[in-house]
Coordinates of C-alpha atoms and ligand atoms in Angstrom, one line a residue:
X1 CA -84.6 -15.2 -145.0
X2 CA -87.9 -13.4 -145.7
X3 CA -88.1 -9.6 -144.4
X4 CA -88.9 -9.2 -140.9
X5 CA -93.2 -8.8 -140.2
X6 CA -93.2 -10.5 -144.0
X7 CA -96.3 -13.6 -144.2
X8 CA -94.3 -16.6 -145.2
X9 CA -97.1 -17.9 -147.5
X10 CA -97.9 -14.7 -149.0
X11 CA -96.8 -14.6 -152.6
X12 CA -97.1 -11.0 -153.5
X13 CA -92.9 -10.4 -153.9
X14 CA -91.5 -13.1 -155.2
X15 CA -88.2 -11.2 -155.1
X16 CA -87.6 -10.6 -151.4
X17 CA -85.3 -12.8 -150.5
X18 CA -83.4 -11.3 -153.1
X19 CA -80.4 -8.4 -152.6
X20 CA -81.5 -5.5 -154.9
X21 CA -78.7 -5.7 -157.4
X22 CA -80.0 -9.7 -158.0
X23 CA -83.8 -8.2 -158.5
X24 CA -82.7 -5.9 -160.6
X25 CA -80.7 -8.2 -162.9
X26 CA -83.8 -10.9 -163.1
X27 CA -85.5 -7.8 -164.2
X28 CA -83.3 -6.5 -166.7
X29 CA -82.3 -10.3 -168.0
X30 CA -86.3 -11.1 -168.1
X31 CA -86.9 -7.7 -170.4
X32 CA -83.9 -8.6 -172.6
X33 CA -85.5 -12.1 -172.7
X34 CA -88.9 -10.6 -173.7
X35 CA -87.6 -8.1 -176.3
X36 CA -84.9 -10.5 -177.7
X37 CA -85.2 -8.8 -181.0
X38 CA -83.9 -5.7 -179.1
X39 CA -82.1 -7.2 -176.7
X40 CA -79.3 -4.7 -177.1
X41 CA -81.0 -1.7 -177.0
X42 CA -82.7 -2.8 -173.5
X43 CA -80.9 -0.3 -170.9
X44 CA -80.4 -1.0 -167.5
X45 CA -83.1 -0.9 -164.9
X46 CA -84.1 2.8 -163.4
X47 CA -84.8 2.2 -159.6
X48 CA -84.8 3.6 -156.5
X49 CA -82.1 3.8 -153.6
X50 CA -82.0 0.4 -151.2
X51 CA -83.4 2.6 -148.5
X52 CA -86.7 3.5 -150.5
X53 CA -87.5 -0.1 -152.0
X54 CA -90.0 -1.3 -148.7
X55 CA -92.3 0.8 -147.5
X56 CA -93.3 2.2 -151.0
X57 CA -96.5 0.8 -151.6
X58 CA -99.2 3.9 -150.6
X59 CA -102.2 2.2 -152.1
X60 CA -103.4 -1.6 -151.8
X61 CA -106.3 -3.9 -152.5
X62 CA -106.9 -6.8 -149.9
X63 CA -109.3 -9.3 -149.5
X64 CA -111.8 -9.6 -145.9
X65 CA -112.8 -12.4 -144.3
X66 CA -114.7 -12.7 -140.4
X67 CA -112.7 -15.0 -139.0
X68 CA -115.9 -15.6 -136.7
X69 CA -114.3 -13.2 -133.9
X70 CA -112.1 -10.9 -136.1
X71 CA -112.2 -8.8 -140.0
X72 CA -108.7 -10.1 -141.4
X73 CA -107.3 -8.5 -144.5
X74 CA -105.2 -10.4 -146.7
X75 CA -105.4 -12.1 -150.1
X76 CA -107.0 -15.6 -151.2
X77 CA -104.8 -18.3 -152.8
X78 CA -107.4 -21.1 -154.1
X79 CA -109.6 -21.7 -151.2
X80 CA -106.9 -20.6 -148.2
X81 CA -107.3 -17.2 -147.0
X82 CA -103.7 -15.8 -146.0
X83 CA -103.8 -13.1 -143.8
X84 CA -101.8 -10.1 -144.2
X85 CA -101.7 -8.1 -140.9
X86 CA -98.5 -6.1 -141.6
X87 CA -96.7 -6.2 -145.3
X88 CA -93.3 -4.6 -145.1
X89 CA -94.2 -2.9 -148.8
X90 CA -96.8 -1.1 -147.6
X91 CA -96.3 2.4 -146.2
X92 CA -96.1 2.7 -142.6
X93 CA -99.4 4.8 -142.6
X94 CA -100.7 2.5 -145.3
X95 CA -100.5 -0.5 -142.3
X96 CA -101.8 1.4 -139.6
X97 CA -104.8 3.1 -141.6
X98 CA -105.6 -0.8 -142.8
X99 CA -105.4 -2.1 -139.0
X100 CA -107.3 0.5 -137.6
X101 CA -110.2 0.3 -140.5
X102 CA -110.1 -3.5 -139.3
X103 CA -110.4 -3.2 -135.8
X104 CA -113.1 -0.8 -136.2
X105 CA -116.0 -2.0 -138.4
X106 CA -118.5 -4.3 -136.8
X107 CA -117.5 -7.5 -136.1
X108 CA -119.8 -9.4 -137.1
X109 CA -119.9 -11.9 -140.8
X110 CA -123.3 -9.6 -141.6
X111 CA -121.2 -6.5 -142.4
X112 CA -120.6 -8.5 -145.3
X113 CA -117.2 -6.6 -146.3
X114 CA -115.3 -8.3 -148.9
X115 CA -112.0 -6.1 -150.1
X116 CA -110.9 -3.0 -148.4
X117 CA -109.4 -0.6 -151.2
X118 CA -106.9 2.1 -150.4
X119 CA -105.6 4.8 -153.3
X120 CA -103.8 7.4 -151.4
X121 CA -106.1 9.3 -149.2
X122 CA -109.4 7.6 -151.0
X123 CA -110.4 4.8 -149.1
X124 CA -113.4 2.3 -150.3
X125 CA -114.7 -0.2 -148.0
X126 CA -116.1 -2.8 -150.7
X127 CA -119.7 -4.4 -149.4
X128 CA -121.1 -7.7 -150.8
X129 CA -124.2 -7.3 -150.5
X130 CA -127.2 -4.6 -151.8
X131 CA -127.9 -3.0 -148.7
X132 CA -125.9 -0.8 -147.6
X133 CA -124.5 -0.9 -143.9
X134 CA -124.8 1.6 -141.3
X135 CA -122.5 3.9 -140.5
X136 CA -122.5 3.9 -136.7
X137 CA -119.3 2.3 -136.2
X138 CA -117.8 5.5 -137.4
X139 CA -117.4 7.4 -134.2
X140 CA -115.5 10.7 -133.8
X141 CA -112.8 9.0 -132.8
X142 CA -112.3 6.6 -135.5
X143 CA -112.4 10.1 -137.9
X144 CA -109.7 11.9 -136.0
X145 CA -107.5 8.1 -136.6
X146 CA -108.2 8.3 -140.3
X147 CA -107.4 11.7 -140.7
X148 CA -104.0 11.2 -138.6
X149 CA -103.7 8.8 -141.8
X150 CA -104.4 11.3 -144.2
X151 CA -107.8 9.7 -145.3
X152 CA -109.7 12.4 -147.3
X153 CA -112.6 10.1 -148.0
X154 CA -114.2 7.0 -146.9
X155 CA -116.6 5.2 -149.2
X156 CA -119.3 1.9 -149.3
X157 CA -119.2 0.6 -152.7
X158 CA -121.9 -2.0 -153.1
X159 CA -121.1 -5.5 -155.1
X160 CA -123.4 -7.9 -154.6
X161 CA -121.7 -10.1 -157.3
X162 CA -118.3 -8.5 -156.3
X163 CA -115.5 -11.3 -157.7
X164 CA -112.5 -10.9 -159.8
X165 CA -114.2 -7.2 -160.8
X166 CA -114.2 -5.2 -157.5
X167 CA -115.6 -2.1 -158.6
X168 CA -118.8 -1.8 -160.6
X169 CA -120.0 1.6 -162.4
X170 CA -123.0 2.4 -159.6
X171 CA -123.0 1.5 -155.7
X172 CA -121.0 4.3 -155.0
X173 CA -121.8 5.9 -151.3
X174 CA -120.0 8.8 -150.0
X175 CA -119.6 7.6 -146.0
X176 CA -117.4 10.3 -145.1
X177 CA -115.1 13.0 -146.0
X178 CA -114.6 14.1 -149.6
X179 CA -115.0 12.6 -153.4
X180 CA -111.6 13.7 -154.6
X181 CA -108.0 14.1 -153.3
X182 CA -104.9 15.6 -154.7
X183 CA -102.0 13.7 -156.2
X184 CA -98.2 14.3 -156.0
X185 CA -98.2 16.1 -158.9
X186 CA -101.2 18.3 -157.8
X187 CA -103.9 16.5 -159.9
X188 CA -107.2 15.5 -158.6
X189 CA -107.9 11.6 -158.3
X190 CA -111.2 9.8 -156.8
X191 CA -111.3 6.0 -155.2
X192 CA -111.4 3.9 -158.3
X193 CA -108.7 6.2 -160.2
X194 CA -105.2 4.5 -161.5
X195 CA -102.1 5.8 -159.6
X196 CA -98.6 4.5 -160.2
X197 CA -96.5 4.3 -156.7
X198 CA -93.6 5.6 -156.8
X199 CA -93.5 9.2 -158.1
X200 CA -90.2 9.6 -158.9
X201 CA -89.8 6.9 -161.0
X202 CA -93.0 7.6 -162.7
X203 CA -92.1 11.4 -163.0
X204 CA -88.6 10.0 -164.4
X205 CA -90.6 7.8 -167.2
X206 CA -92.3 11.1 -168.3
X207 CA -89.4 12.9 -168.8
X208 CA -87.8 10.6 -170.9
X209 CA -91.1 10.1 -172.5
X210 CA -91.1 13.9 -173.1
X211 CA -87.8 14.5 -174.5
X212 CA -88.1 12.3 -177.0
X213 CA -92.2 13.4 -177.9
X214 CA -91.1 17.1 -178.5
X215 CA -94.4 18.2 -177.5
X216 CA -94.9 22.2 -178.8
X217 CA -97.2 24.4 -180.5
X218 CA -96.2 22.6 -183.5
X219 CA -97.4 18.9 -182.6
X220 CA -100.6 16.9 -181.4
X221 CA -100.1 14.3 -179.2
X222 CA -102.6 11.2 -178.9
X223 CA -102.6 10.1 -175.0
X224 CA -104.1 6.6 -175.1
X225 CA -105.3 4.9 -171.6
X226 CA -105.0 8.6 -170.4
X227 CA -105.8 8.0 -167.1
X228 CA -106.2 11.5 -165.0
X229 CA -103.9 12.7 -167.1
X230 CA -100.9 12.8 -165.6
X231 CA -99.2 12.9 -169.0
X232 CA -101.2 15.1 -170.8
X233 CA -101.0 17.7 -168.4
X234 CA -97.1 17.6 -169.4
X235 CA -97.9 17.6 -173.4
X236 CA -100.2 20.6 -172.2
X237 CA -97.8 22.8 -170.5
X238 CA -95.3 22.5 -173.5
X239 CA -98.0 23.9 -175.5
X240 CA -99.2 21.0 -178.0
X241 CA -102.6 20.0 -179.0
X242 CA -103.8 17.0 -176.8
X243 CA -106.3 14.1 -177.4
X244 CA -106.6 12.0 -174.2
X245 CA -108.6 8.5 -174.6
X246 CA -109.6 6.4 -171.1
X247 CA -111.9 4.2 -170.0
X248 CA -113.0 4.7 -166.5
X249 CA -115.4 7.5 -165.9
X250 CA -114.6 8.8 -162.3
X251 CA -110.4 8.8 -164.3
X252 CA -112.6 11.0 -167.4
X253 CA -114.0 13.2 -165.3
X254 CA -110.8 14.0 -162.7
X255 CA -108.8 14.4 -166.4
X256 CA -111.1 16.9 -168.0
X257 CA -110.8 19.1 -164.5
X258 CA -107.0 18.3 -164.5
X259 CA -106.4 19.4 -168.6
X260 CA -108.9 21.4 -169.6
X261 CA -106.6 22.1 -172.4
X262 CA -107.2 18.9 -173.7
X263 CA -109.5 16.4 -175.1
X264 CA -110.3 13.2 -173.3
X265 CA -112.6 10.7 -175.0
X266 CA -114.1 8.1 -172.6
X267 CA -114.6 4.3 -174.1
X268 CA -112.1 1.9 -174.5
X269 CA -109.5 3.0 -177.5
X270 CA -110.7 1.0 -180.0
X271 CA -113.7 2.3 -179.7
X272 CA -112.8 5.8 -180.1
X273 CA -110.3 5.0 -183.4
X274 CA -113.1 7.2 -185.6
X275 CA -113.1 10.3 -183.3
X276 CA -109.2 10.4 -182.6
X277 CA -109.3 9.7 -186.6
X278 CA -111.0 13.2 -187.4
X279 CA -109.0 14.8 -184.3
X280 CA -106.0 13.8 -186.1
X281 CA -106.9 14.9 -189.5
X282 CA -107.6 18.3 -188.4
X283 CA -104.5 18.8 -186.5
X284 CA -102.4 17.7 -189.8
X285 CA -104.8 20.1 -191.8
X286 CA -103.3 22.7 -189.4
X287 CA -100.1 22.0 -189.9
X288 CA -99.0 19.7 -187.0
X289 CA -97.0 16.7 -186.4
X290 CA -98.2 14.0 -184.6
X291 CA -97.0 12.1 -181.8
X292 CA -98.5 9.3 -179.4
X293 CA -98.3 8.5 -176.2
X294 CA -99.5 5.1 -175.0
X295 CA -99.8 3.6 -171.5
X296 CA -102.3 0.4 -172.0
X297 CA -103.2 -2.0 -169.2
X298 CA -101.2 -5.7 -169.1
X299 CA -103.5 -6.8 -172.0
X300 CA -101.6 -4.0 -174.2
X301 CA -102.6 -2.2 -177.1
X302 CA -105.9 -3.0 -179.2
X303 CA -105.7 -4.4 -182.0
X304 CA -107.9 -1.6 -183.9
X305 CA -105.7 1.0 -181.7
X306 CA -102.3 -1.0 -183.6
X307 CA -104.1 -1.2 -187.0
X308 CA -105.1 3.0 -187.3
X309 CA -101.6 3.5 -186.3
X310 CA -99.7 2.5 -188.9
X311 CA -102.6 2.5 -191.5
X312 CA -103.7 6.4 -190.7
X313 CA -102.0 7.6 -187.8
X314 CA -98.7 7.4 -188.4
X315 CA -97.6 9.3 -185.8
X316 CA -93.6 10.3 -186.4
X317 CA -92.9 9.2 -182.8
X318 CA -94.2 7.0 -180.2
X319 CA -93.4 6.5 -176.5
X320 CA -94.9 3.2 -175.2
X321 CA -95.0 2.7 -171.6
X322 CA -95.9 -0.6 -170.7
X323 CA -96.5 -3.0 -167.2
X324 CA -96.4 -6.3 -169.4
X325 CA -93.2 -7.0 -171.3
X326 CA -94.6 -10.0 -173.2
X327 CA -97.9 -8.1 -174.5
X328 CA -94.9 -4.9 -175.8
X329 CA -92.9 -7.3 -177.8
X330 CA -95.9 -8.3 -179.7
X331 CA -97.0 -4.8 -180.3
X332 CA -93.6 -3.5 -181.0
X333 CA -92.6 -6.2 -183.3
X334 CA -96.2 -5.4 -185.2
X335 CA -94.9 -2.0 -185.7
X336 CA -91.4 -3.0 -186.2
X337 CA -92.7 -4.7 -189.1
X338 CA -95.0 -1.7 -190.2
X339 CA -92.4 1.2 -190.8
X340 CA -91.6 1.9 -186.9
X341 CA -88.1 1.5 -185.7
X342 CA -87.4 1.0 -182.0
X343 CA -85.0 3.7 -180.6
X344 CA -84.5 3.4 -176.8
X345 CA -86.0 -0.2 -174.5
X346 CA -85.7 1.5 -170.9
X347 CA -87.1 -0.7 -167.8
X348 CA -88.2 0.6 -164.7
X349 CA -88.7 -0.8 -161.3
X350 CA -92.1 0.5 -160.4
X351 CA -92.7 -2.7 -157.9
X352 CA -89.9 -3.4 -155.9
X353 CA -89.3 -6.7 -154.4
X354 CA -92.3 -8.0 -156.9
X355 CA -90.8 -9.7 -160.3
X356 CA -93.2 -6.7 -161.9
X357 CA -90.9 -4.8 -164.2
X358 CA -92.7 -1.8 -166.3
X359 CA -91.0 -0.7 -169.5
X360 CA -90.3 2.6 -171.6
X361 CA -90.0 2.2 -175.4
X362 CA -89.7 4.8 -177.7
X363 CA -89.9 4.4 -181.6
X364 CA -89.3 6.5 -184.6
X365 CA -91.1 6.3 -188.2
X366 CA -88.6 4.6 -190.3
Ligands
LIG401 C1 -101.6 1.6 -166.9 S1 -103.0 2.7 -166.6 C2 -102.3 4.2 -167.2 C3 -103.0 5.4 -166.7 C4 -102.3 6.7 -167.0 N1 -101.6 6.7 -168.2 C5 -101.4 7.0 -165.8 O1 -100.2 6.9 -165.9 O2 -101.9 7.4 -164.8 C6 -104.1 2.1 -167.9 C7 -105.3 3.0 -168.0 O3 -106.1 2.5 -169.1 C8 -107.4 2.5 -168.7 N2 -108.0 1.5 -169.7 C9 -108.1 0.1 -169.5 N3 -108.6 -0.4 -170.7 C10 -108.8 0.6 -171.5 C11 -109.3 0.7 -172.9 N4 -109.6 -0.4 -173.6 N5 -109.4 1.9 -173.4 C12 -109.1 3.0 -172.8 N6 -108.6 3.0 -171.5 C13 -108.5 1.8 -170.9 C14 -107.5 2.2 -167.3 O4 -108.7 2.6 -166.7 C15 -106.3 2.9 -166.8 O5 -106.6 4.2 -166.4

């Protein structure tokens, strides 16, 4: 029996016919699978109570389509369109800001909308097309409904070629509202910004994380895939010397205002190996240890990123947090087989119902 309002063809959870005890085995017998080598050292999965594991999901991407009388949101599989008009995941103001958007933009194929993207109270209507739409759709009342949803902004991004890549660096347009909103953890975030969902969970991962770091005066700590710093606002507060590293330049810009304390480096990591090479050498030369702090996207760690750690990095600790198990076993066993040992495999159930399972490992320098 799927949940009740769930789409029978949509293939987002693939555990929700499931109890939550069976999903969390799967998960925990799928990351012992993955990291056979440590199979004992995998701990069992951190989750949250029965009651919170629907309703969780506060930010979503779906697909649009004009159905030649209606906008539908919902996701593509191959050429079928599956419309999602409720998803029992999704946080009841998450499905009522999402309906409302639909009913209210002009209905008509020339609007040209392709995805509608919500991150928390950022919310980006995605446009295929060059020209950007007019705005007259968005009546007073339509602003008091978004802001009974907590919406904070309202954007057009432009993507003419808009396909598997959503977001582009320019066609950005401020439609309403403001640029920036503030997280559960009080730092500032923008549209195209990375959020994890479930802030306990991800609070929990950072403890554990920071236990074993020992951030202080005494140590640096190398934040890779930074984000808007989140982490390194942590490594901050406990006094240590912080290099962040991150990609996308709205998550650059919210982490420099978030950790002034620190450094953040935009580029992709590899990229910035010579910079966090000097950073690092200087920190040593003052007498600090160093520690890293890594938290790649599914494709996991660059290669350049794996090869300065154990050639020149060499931090004495790392904590890897990671959404792919198969891409952290072949990390981990590259520094397992270059002086790191692996003390502590801890999942975590950051998707419920989904067979997504993201996992905390922490190593030591032999
Ligand atoms: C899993 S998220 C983690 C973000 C952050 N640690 C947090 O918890 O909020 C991965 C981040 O890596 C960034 N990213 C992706 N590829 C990257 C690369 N090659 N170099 C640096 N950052 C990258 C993404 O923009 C995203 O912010």
């Amino acid at each position: 029996m799927i949940p009740e309002g769930c789409v029978a063809e949509c293939r987002g959870c693939s555990h929700r016919e499931m109890t939550m005890s069976e999903s969390l085995l799967q998960k925990f017998e799928f990351v012992r699978g993955k990291l056979s080598d440590w199979a004992d050292l995998v701990e069992p999965v951190h989750s949250v109570t029965d009651k919170n594991c629907w309703g969780y999901r506060d930010k979503t991407t779906l697909s649009a389509r004009f159905d030649g009388v209606e906008w539908q949101l919902g996701m593509w599989r191959r050429d079928e369109f599956i419309p999602i008009p409720y998803c029992p995941i999704h946080s009841p103001r998450l499905n009522g800001l999402l309906n409302a958007i639909r009913q209210a933009i002009p209905k008509s194929q020339s609007f040209a909308l392709a995805y509608i993207v919500v991150s928390g109270a950022q919310v980006v209507l995605v446009i295929k097309s060059k020209q950007k739409p007019n705005v007259n759709w968005l009546n007073c009342q339509l602003v008091k409904e978004l802001e009974s949803f907590g919406v904070e902004g309202l954007w057009y991004h432009l993507n003419p070629s808009t396909g598997r890549r959503i977001f582009e660096k320019s066609g950005w347009h401020l439609i309403w509202g403001k640029p920036r909103s503030v997280d559960y953890n009080g730092l500032i975030y923008g549209p195209a910004a990375f959020q994890q969902l479930i802030p306990e969970l991800y609070n929990q991962s950072l403890d554990l994380a920071e236990q074993f770091l020992q951030p202080s005066n005494h140590v640096a700590v190398v934040d890779l895939y930074c984000g808007t710093g989140n982490s390194m606002l942590r490594w901050v507060r406990q006094g240590a010397s912080v290099i962040g590293v991150e990609l996308g330049g709205e998550a650059v810009e919210c982490a420099r205002i978030n950790v002034p304390d620190a450094t953040v480096l935009r580029g992709a990591c590899r990229h910035r190996v010579p910079q966090v090479r000097d950073w690092v050498n200087e920190k040593r030369m003052e007498g600090k240890s160093v520690v890293l702090y890594v938290n790649p996207p599914r494709t996991g760690l660059e290669v350049e990123v794996l090869d300065w750690i154990i050639a020149e990095g060499k931090p004495d600790r790392i904590a890897y947090l990671s959404c792919s198990p198969g891409t952290l076993s072949k990390n981990i066993s590259y520094l397992a087989q270059n002086g790191y040992d692996v003390v502590r495999c801890i999942p975590f159930d950051f998707f419920p119902q989904t067979h997504h399972v993201e996992t905390l490992v922490l190593l030591q320098k032999c």
